[in-house]
Structure formats: structure tokens, C-alpha cells
Short mmCIF file of C-alpha atoms in Angstrom, two decimals:
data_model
loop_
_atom_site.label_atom_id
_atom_site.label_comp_id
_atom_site.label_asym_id
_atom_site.label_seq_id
_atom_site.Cartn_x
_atom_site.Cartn_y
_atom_site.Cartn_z
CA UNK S 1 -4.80 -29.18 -18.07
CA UNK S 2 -1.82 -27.56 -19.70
CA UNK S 3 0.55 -25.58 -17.40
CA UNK S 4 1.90 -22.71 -17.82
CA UNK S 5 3.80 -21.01 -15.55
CA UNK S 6 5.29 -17.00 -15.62
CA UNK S 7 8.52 -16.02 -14.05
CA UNK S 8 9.48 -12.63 -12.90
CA UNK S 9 13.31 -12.49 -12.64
CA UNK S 10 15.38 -11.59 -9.91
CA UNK S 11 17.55 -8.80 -10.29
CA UNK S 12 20.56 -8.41 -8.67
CA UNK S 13 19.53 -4.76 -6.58
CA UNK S 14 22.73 -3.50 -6.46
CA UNK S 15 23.47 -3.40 -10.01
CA UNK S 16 19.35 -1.65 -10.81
CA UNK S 17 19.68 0.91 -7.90
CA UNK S 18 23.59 1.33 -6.88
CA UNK S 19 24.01 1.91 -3.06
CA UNK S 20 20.19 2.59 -2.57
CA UNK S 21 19.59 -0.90 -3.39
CA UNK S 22 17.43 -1.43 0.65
CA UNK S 23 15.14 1.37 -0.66
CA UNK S 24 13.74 -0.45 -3.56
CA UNK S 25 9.97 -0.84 -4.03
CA UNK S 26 8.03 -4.55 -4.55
CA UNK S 27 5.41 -3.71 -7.21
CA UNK S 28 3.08 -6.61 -8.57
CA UNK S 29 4.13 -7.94 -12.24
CA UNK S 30 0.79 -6.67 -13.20
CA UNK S 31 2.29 -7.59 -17.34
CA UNK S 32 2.47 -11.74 -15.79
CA UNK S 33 -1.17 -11.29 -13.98
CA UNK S 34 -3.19 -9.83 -17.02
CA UNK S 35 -1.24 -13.23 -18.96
CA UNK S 36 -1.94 -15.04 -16.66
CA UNK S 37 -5.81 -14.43 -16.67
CA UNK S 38 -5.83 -14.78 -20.56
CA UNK S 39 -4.21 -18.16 -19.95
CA UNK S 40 -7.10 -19.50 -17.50
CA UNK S 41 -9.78 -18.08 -18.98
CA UNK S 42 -8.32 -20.18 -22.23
CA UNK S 43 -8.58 -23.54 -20.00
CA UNK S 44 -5.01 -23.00 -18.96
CA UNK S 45 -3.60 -23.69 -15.94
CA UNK S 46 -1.42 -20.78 -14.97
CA UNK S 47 0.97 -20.31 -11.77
CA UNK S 48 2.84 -16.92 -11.02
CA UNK S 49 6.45 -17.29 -9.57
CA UNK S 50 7.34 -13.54 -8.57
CA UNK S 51 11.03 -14.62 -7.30
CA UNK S 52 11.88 -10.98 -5.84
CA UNK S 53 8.79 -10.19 -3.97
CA UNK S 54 9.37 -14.15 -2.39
CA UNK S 55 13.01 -13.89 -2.54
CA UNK S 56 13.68 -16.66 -4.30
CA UNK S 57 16.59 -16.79 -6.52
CA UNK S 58 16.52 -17.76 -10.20
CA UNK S 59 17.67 -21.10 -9.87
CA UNK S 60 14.60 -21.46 -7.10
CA UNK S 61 12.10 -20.14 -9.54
CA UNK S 62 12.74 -22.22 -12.02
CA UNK S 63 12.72 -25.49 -9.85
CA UNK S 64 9.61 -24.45 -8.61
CA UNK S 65 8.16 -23.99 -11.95
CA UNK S 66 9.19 -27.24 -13.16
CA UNK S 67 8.49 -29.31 -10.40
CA UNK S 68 4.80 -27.74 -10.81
CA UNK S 69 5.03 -29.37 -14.08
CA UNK S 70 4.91 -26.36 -16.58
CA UNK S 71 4.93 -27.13 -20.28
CA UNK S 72 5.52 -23.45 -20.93
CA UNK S 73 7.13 -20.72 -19.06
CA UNK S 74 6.72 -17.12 -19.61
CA UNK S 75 9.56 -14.84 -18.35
CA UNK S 76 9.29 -10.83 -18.88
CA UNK S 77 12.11 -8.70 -19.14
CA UNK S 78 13.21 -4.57 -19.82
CA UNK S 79 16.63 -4.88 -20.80
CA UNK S 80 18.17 -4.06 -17.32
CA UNK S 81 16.98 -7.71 -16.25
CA UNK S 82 17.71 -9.55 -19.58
CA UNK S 83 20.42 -11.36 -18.74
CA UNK S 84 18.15 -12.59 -15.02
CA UNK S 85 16.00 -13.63 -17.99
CA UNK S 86 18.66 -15.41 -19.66
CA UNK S 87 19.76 -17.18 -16.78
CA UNK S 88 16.35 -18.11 -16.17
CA UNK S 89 16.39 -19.71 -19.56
CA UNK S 90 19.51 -21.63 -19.38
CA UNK S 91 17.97 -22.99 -16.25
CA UNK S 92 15.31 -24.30 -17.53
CA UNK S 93 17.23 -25.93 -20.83
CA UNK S 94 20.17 -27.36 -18.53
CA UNK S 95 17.14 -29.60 -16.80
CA UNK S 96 14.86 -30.20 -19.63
CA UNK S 97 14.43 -29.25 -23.43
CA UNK S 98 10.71 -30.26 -23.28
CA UNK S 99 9.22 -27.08 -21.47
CA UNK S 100 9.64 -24.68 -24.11
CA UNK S 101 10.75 -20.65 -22.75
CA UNK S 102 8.49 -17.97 -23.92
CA UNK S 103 10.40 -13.93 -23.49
CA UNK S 104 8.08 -11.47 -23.39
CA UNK S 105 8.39 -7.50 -22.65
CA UNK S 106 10.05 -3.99 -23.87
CA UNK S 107 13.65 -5.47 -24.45
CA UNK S 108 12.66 -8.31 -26.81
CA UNK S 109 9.92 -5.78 -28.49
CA UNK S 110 12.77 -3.40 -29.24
CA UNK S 111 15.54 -5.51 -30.00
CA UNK S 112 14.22 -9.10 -31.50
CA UNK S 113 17.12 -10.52 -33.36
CA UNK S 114 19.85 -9.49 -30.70
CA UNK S 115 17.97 -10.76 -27.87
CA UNK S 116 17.24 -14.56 -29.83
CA UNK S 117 20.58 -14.46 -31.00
CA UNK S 118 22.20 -13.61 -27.55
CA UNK S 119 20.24 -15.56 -25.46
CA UNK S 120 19.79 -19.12 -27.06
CA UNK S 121 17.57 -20.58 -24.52
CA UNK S 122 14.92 -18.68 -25.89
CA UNK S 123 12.26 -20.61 -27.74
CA UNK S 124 9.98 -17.78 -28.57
CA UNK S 125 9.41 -13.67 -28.53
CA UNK S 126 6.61 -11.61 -28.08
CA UNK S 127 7.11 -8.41 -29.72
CA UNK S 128 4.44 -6.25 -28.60
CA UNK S 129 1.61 -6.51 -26.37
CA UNK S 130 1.48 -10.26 -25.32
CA UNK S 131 -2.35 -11.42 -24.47
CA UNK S 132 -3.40 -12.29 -27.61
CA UNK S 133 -0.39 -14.04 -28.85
CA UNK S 134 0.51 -15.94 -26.37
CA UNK S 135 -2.66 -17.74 -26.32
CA UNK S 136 -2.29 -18.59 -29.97
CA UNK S 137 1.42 -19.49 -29.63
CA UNK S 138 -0.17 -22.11 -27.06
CA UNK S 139 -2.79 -22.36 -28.76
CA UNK S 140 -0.84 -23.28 -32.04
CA UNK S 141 2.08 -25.86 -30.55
CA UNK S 142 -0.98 -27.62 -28.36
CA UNK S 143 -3.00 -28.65 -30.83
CA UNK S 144 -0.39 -29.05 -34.19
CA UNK S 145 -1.08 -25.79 -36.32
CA UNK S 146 1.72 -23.88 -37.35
CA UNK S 147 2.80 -21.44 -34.78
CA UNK S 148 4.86 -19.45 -37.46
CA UNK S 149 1.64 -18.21 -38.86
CA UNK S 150 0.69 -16.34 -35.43
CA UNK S 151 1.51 -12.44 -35.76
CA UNK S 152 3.59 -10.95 -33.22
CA UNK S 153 6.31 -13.63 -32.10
CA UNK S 154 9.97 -14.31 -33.42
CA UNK S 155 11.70 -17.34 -33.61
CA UNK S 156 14.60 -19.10 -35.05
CA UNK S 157 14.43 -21.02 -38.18
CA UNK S 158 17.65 -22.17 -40.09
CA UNK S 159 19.79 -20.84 -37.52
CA UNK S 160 18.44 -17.29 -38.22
CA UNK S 161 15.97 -14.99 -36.29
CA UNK S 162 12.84 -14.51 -38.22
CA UNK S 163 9.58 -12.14 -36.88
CA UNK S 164 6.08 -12.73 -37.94
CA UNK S 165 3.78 -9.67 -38.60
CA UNK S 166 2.98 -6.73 -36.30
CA UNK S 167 -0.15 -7.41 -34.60
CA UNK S 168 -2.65 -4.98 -33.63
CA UNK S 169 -2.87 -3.52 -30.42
CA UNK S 170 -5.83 -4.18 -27.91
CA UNK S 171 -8.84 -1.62 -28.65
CA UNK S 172 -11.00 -2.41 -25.74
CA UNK S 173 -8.41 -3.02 -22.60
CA UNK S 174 -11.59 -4.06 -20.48
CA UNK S 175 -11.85 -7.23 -23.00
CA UNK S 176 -8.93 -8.82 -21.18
CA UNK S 177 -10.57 -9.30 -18.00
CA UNK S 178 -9.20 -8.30 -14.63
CA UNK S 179 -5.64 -9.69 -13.35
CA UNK S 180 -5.00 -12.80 -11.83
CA UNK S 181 -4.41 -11.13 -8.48
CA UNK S 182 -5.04 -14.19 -6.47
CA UNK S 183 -1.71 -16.11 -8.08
CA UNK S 184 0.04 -13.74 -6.01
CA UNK S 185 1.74 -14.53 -2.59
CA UNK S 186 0.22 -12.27 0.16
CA UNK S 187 -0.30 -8.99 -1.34
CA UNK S 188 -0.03 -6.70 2.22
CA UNK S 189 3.27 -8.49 2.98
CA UNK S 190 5.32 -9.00 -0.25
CA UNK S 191 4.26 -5.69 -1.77
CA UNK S 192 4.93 -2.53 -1.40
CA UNK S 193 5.82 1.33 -3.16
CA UNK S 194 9.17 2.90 -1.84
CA UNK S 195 8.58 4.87 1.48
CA UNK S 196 8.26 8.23 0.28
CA UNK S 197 5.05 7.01 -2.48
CA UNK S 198 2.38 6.15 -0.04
CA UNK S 199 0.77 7.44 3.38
CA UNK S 200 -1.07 3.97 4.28
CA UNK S 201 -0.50 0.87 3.78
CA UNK S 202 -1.11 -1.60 2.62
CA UNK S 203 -0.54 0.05 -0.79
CA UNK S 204 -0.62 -1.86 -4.65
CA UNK S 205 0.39 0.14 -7.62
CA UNK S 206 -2.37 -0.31 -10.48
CA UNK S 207 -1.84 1.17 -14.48
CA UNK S 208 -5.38 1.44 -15.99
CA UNK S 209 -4.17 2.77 -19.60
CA UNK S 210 -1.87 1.83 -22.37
CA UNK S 211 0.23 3.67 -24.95
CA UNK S 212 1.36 7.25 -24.40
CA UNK S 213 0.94 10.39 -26.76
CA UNK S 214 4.47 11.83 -25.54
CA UNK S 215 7.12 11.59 -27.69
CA UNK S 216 9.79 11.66 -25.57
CA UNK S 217 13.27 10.73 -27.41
CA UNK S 218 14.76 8.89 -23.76
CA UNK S 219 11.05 6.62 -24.01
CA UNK S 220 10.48 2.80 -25.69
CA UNK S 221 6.91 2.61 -26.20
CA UNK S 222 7.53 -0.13 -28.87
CA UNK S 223 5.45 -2.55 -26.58
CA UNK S 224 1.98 -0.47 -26.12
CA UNK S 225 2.72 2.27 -28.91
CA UNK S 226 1.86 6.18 -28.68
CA UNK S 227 -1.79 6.01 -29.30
CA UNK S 228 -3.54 6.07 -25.89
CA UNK S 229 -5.81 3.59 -24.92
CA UNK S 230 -7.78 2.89 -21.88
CA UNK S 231 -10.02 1.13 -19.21
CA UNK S 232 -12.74 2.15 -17.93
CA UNK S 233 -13.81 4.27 -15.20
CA UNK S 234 -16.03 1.37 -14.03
CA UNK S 235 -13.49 -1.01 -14.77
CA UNK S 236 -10.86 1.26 -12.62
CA UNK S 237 -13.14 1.27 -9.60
CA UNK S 238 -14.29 -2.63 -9.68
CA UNK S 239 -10.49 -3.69 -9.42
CA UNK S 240 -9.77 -1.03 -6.46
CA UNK S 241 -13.09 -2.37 -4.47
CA UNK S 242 -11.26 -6.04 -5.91
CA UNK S 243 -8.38 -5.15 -3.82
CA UNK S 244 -9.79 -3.33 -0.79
CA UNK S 245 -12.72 -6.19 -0.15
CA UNK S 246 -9.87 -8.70 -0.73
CA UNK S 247 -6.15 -7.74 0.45
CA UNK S 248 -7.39 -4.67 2.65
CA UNK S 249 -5.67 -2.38 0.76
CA UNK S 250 -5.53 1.68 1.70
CA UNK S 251 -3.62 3.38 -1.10
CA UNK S 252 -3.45 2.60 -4.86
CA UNK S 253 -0.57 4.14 -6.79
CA UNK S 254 -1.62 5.21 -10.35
CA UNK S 255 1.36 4.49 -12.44
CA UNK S 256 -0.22 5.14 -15.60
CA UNK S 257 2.17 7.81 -18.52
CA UNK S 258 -0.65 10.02 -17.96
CA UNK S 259 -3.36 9.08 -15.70
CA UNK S 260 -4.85 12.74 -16.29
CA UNK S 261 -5.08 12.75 -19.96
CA UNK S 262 -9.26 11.98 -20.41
CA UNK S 263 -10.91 14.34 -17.85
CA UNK S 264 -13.92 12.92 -18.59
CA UNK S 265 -13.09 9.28 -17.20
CA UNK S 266 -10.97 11.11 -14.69
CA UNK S 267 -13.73 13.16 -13.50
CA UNK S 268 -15.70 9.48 -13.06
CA UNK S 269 -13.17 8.20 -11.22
CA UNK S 270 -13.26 10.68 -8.77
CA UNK S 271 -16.49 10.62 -8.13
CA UNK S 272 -16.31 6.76 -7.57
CA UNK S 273 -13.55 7.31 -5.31
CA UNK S 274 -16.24 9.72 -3.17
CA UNK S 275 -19.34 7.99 -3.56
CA UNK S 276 -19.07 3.67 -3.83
CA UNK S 277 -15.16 2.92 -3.17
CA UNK S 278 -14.82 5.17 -0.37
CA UNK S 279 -11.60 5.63 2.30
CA UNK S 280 -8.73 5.14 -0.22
CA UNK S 281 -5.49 7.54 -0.89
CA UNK S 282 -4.62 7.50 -4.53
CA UNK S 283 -1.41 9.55 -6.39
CA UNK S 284 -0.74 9.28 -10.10
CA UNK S 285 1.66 10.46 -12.84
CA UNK S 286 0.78 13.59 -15.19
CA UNK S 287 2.55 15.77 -17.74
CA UNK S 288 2.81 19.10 -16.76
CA UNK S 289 0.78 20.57 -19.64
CA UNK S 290 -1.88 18.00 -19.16
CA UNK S 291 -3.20 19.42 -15.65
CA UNK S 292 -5.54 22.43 -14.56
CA UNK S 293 -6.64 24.14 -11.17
CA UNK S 294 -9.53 22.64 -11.01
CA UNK S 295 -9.04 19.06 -12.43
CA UNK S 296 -6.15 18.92 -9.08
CA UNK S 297 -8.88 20.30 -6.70
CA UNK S 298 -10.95 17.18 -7.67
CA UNK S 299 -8.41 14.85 -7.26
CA UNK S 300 -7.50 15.78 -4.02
CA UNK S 301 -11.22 15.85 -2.96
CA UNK S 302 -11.21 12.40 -3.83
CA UNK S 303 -8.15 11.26 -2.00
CA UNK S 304 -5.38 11.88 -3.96
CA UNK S 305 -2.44 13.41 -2.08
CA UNK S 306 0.66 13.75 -4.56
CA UNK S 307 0.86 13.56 -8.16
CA UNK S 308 4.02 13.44 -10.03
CA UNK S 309 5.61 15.25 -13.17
CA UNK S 310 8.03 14.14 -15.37
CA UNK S 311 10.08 17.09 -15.54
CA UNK S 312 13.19 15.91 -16.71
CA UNK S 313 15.52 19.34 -16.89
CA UNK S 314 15.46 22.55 -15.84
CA UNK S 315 16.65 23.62 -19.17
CA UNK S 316 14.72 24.51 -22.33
CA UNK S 317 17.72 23.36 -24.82
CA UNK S 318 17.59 19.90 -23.28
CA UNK S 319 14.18 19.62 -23.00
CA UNK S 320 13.82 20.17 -26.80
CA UNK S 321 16.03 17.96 -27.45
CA UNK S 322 13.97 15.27 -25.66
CA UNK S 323 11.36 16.42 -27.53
CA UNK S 324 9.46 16.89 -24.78
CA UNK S 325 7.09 19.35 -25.96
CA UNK S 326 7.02 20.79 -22.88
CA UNK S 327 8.78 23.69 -21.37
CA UNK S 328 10.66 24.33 -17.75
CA UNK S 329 8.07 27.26 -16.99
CA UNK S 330 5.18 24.82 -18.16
CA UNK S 331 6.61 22.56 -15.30
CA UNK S 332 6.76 25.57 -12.60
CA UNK S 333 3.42 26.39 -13.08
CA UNK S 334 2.29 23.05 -13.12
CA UNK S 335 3.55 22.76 -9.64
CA UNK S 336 2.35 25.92 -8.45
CA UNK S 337 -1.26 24.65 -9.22
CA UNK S 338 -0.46 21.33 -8.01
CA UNK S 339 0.37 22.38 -4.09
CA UNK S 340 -2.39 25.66 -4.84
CA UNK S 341 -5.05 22.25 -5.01
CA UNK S 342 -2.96 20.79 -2.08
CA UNK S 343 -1.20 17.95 -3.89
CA UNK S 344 2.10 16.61 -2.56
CA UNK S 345 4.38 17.03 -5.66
CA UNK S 346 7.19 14.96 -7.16
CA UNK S 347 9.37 15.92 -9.91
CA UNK S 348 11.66 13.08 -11.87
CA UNK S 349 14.99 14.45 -13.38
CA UNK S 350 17.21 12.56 -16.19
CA UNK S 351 21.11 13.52 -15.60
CA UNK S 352 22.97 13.07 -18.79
CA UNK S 353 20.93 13.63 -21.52
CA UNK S 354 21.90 14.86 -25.12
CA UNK S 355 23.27 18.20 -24.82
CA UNK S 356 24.14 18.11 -21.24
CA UNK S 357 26.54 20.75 -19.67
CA UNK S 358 27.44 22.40 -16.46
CA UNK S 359 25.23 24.50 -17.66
CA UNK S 360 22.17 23.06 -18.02
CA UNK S 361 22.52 21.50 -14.84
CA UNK S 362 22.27 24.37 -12.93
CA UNK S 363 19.49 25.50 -14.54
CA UNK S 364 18.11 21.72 -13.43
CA UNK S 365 19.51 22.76 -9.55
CA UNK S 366 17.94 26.27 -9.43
CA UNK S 367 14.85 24.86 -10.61
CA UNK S 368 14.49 21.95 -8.12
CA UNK S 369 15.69 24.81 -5.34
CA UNK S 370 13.57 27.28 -6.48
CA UNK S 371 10.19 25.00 -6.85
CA UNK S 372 7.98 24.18 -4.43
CA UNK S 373 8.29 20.06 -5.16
CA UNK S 374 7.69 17.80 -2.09
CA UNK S 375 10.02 15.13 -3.82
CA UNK S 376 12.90 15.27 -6.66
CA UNK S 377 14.27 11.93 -8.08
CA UNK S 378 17.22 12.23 -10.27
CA UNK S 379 17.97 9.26 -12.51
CA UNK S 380 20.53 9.06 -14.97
CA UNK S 381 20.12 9.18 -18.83
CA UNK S 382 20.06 5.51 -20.43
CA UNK S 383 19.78 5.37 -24.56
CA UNK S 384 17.42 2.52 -23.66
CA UNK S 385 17.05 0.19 -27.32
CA UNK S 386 13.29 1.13 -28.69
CA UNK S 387 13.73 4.56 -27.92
CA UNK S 388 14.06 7.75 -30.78
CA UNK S 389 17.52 8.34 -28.94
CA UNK S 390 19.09 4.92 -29.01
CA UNK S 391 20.35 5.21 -32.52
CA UNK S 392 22.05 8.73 -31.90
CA UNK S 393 23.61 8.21 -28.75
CA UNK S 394 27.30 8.25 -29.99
CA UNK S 395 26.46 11.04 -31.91
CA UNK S 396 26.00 13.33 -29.00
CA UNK S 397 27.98 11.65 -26.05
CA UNK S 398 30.04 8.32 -25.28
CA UNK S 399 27.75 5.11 -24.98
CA UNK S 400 28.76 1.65 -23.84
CA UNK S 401 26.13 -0.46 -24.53
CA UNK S 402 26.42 -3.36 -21.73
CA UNK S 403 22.86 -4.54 -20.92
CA UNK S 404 23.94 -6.19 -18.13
CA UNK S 405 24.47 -2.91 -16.42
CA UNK S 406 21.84 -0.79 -18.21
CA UNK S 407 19.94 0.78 -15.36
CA UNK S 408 19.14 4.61 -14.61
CA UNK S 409 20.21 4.49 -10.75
CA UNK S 410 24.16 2.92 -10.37
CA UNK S 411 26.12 6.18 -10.16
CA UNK S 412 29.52 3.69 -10.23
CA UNK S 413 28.56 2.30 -14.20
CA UNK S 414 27.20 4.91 -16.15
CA UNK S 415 26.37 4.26 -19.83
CA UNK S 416 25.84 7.38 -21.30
CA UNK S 417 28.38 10.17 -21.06
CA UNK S 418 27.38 13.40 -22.73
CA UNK S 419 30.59 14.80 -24.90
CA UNK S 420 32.13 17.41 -22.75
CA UNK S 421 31.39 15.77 -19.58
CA UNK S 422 32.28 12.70 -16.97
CA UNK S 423 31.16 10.40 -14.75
CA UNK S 424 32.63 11.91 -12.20
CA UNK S 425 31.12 15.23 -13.02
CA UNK S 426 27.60 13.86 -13.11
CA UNK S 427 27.49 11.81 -9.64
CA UNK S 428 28.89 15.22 -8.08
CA UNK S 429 26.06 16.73 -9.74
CA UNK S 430 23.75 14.20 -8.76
CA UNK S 431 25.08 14.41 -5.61
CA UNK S 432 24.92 18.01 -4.78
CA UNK S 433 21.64 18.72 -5.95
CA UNK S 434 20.34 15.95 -3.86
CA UNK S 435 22.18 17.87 -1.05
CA UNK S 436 21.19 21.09 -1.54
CA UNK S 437 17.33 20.02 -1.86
CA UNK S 438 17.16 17.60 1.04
CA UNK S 439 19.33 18.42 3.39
CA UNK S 440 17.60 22.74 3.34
CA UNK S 441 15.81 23.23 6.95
CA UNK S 442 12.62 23.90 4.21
CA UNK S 443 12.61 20.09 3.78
CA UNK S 444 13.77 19.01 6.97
CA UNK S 445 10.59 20.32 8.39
CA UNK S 446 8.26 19.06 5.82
CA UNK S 447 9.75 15.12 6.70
CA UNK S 448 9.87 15.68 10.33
CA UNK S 449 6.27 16.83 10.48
CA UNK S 450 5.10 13.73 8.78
CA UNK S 451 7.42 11.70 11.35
CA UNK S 452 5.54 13.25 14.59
CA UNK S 453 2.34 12.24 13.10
CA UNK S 454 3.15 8.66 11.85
CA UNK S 455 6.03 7.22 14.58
CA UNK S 456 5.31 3.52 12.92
CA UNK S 457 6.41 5.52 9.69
CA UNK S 458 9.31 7.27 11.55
CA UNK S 459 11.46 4.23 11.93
CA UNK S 460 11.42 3.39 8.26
CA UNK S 461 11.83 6.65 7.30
CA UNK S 462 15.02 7.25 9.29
CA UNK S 463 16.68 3.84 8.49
CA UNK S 464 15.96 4.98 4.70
CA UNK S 465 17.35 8.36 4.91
CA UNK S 466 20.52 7.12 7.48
CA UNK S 467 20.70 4.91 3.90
CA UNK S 468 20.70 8.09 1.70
CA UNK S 469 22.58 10.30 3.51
CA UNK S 470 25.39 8.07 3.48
CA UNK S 471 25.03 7.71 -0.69
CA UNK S 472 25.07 11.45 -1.05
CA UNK S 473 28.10 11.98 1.16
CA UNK S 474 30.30 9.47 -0.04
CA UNK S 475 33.02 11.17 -2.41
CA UNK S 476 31.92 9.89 -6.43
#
């Protein structure tokens, strides 16, 4: 049988998540294991190599895929780990030119010619979703038709980057069959959400849906597009009693754009989660104007126990210019509902956006103070390529472009500096509000309750937050 074997990169931490690099979560490459099972059930033979949940380095990864005696390898990549993807590649080329280096993932999809141009070691793209084509890319080169003809791939020919046709996205997600969970190393020990996302573990993260209907200007949704499509609710529930008959798993972590967004499949879900897949915690991800009362009330019947918003600002001028389409008092009430149904809330906050000011930050601070949110995570803005704002970034702020360093979370490289503002001025803002939220008795009591009744949890937590408190301290 043919081999082919998927690689997800190792990052270097430090440069994705700055000084909080020890708190970062292990989530499954669920993009490699739904390949992967569209590669066997082709007659493939596929192997997963996820080289930072096994700590492996690069170099590692790649011996280990070529020693197994892949023909292809598949390596995915958002551009903050492009040039882990490179190095993959260059790898694999420096030992032999006969396994041939497939990239898939959101930074090829948005950026095809730069990314085959830049990284030579590249055989082939996938622009877009990957399933289909990668089986007739395989497909193609194994049995001598011409692989230029497949839709959805660029290459180089003549020295110069050429891209096939768009292809059309997958209509029925369920038609892919389930992921190739079992090419995983040991779920319960290599995997798990950052300490504040789950109560039990272990804990896997799942997304059940593809494309989102936002429009948000900081988004790429190049890869699965804005029209949203879906499993099903029996499909949801088969692959959580998959993973709780299997791998013992407690808690799934929806991280689906908008898990809420068909109340009718939601509604089916939750009554799965009651009746037939019984004794698991769930949380998900929501837009603020796409939850009710009552739709929270189920879910937390059910076992979900936080849910989180993407609020983004506390200010109406920058939300607009997101394009958002939603609105800072949208977000409070949102909340309000949220802990009214007795949901644990999290908010997520972009730093740096288009239009930016000392202003507008404080609006961002008094909301966070003034909300009742369990959990605020403020990332900085990133005019990520793909997204509506990527070609307008210089017109509203200073951008160096440096994928290497592209990554929401390293407060000592920004990329995107609104104009009026500095670097300096948003870590100190990052800084403060993370300060002024956490470190209020309000929240102090919250964490400490959840200490005395979980000690096991205790020990992490307070390693974590001895981590934290030493980020938000430290002069920018």
C-alpha cells in the first residue's frame, strides 16, 4: 500500500504565545485526522506524526515519517507556523527528492503564489478544503493522469506558480466519515485544553461545522468560506460516545465559529447529551446576537458549563469597523443571559485593531470591569493574509509583515500598530486590564472557590497563575 504520512509542525511556543508559552493547550490536528480517514478509506496507508503533542522536533518528525516509508507527506500550516512547515520541507528534500511534500491549510489558501515561491520545498498546495483533493492529487501522480487537471491545488510549472480551479466545498460534512482518532498517540495524556477551558479531564476539543456567516474584517475564512455548513446531530453524538467508550473522555470543547447558530440541531444535541451520551461537560463558542434565555438554559441542562463570545471591543466605532455586526450592548446582554442560565462566560478581546485609541480602550476596560465575564482573553490584532483587513492594514496603522513572528499573543513583536499608538502603549494596556480584572477580590474568590473544591486542580492552577502574574507585572 501507498504511504502517506501527515505532519503537524512544531512551533517554537515562545514566539506563538510570548512569556505564557507553559500555558499553552495540546488540541488534536482534527484538519490531519479527517485526511487521514479519506486517505484509508481510499486504500491508503496513512500515519499521523503530531510532533508537539509527542514533543518531537521537526527534524524527528520527518525521520520518523521517512523511515515509515511515506511516498507523500502532508504538512498543515496557518501562517504563524509556515516557516515550521518550511523547515519541515527542506527536511524532507535535503534526504530525498522522491517523497513528494503536500502544504495544506489557511496560509497556503490565502496566499498561494507567496507561499510556493517562498518556500521551494513545496511540491504541491491545497487551496481550500483538502479531502477531496488530496485524494485525487494521489490519486492522479499514482496511477499517471495528469494531476494539473485536479481543481483546488497549485503548483509550479516553468518556474512560475500556477492554481487550478476553485473547487466546491463539501455539502454533506457527514460524507467524510469520522476522524482517524486512533492514529493518535494516547489521547488522555498528550491532549489537553488550557486550564481555565475544562472542569474534567480528560478533555478533547471537537468542531462539528464548517464555514462561518460572520464577516468579521480581522477573519480568513478562505479555507471553509462564509456559508455555514454542518454535521449532524447524530453524527455529533456518535463521535462523543467514539471518544468516551474509547479514550474515557469527560469534557468535549465545542470549538465550532458558532456552535449555536441551528437551534434545531442544537436542541438535538442536547437532548442526546441527556438521554444516550450521558455524564459529559461540554462549552462552545457563540456570537452574542446568536443566543437566547432559553436556548442557554438547555445547554446548561445538558452539561454545558461556559460558553464563550467573541466580543472583541468595548467600543462601537471599532466594532464597526470589524464589521462585526454586532454591538458592545448586544455583548452585555448576551452575558447577562448567559450567567442568568448559569453558564460560566468568556469574552475574547483583539488589542490593536483599526481605529484603536486610548480611547477605545477604555471603553474595552470598563466593559470587561463592568461585565459579569468569568474569563477575558486579550489577544492582539494580526492583519492575518485571507482576511477583508489584510489589504488595508497600512492604511490605518503601521504593519510589518514578518510571518515568522505573526502570532496574536508575543507582546515583545507586535505586527500591527494602529496610527497614533505604540507598542509600548498597547502591552501597558494589555497589561493593566489584565490587572484590573484578575487581580479584583470579585475574581479572586470566584478561582479560589473552584481551588477548595478541586485540590488536584489547585496545583496547576497556581503554577499557571504564579506564570501570569509574573507576565502582567513585568514592566512592557
Amino acid at each position: 500500500m501507498t504511504k502517506i504520512a501527515f505532519i503537524n509542525p512544531s512551533p517554537n511556543l515562545k514566539s506563538l504565545y510570548g512569556r505564557l508559552s507553559k500555558e499553552a493547550s495540546r488540541l488534536p490536528p482534527l484538519g490531519l485526522l479527517y485526511l487521514a480517514s479519506t486517505m484509508k478509506s481510499a486504500g491508503y496507508e496513512a500515519r499521523i506524526i503530531d510532533a508537539p503533542a509527542q514533543n518531537l522536533s521537526n527534524k524527528e518528525a520527518v525521520s520518523t515519517a521517512l523511515e515509515w516509508g511515506a511516498r507523500y507527506i502532508g504538512v498543515t500550516a496557518t501562517t504563524d507556523i509556515i516557516f515550521a512547515a518550511g523547515e519541515i520541507a527542506d527536511l524532507i528534500k535535503a534526504r530525498t527528492k522522491d517523497t513528494l511534500v503536500i502544504i495544506g491549510g489557511a496560509h497556503v489558501t490565502a496566499v498561494p503564489e507567496d507561499t510556493l515561491n517562498k518556500f521551494r520545498s513545496f511540491d504541491f498546495g491545497i487551496v481550500g478544503e483538502g479531502e477531496k483533493t488530496l485524494k485525487e492529487v494521489v490519486d492522479a501522480l499514482e496511477s499517471g493522469l495528469n494531476v494539473y487537471e485536479v481543481k483546488g491545488i497549485a503548483y509550479r510549472k516553468d518556474n512560475k506558480v500556477k492554481i487550478t480551479g476553485p473547487r466546491d466545498f463539501v455539502e454533506d460534512l457527514d460524507s467524510l466519515g469520522y476522524p482517524s482518532w486512533q492514529l493518535l498517540p494516547e489521547i488522555p495524556k498528550f491532549y489537553k485544553p488550557t486550564l481555565l477551558n475544562y472542569k474534567r479531564l480528560p478533555a478533547v476539543s471537537l468542531v462539528t461545522s464548517r464555514g462561518c456567516p460572520g464577516k468579521c474584517a480581522f477573519c480568513d475564512t478562505r479555507v471553509f468560506g462564509s456559508r455555514y455548513r454542518m454535521h449532524s446531530a447524530d453524527y455529533v453524538l456518535e463521535t462523543v460516545r467514539y471518544l468516551k467508550d474509547n479514550f474515557g473522555i469527560k469534557e468535549i470543547c465545542f470549538y465550532d465559529d458558532v456552535f449555536t447558530i441551528f437551534k434545531k440541531r442544537l436542541t438535538q444535541i442536547c437532548k442526546g447529551f441527556q438521554d444516550s451520551v450521558k455524564g459529559i461537560h461540554w462549552s462552545c463558542q457563540a456570537r452574542v446576537n446568536a443566543v437566547d434565555y432559553e436556548m442557554m438554559k438547555m445547554m446548561k441542562k445538558s452539561g454545558c458549563w461556559k460558553i464563550s463570545f467573541g466580543i472583541e471591543s468595548g467600543a462601537d466605532s471599532v466594532l464597526k469597523l470589524m464589521d462585526k455586526r454586532a454591538t458592545a450592548e448586544q455583548a452585555k446582554k448576551a452575558i447577562r443571559l448567559a450567567k442568568r442560565a448559569g453558564l460560566e462566560v468568556e469574552g475574547y478581546f483583539i488589542l490593536g485593531f483599526f481605529g484603536e485609541n486610548s480611547d477605545t480602550i477604555k471603553a474595552t476596560n470598563k466593559f470587561i470591569m463592568n461585565s459579569d465575564l468569568d474569563i477575558a482573553l486579550l489577544s492582539y490584532f494580526l492583519p492575518l493574509p485571507g482576511s477583508p483587513a489584510y489589504p488595508n492594514a497600512n492604511k490605518y496603522g503601521e504593519f510589518n509583515e514578518d510571518w515568522e513572528n505573526m502570532n496574536a499573543f508575543d507582546s515583545e513583536n507586535l505586527q500591527f500598530i494602529p496610527h497614533g499608538m505604540s507598542n509600548k502603549e498597547l502591552v501597558k494596556a494589555q497589561k493593566e486590564i489584565y490587572r484590573n480584572f484578575y487581580f479584583r477580590p470579585k475574581t479572586f474568590a470566584k478561582y479560589a472557590f473552584k481551588m477548595i473544591k478541586d485540590p488536584v486542580c489547585a496545583v496547576k492552577f497556581l503554577k499557571a497563575f504564579s506564570s501570569f502574574i509574573t507576565f502582567v507585572s513585568k514592566e512592557s
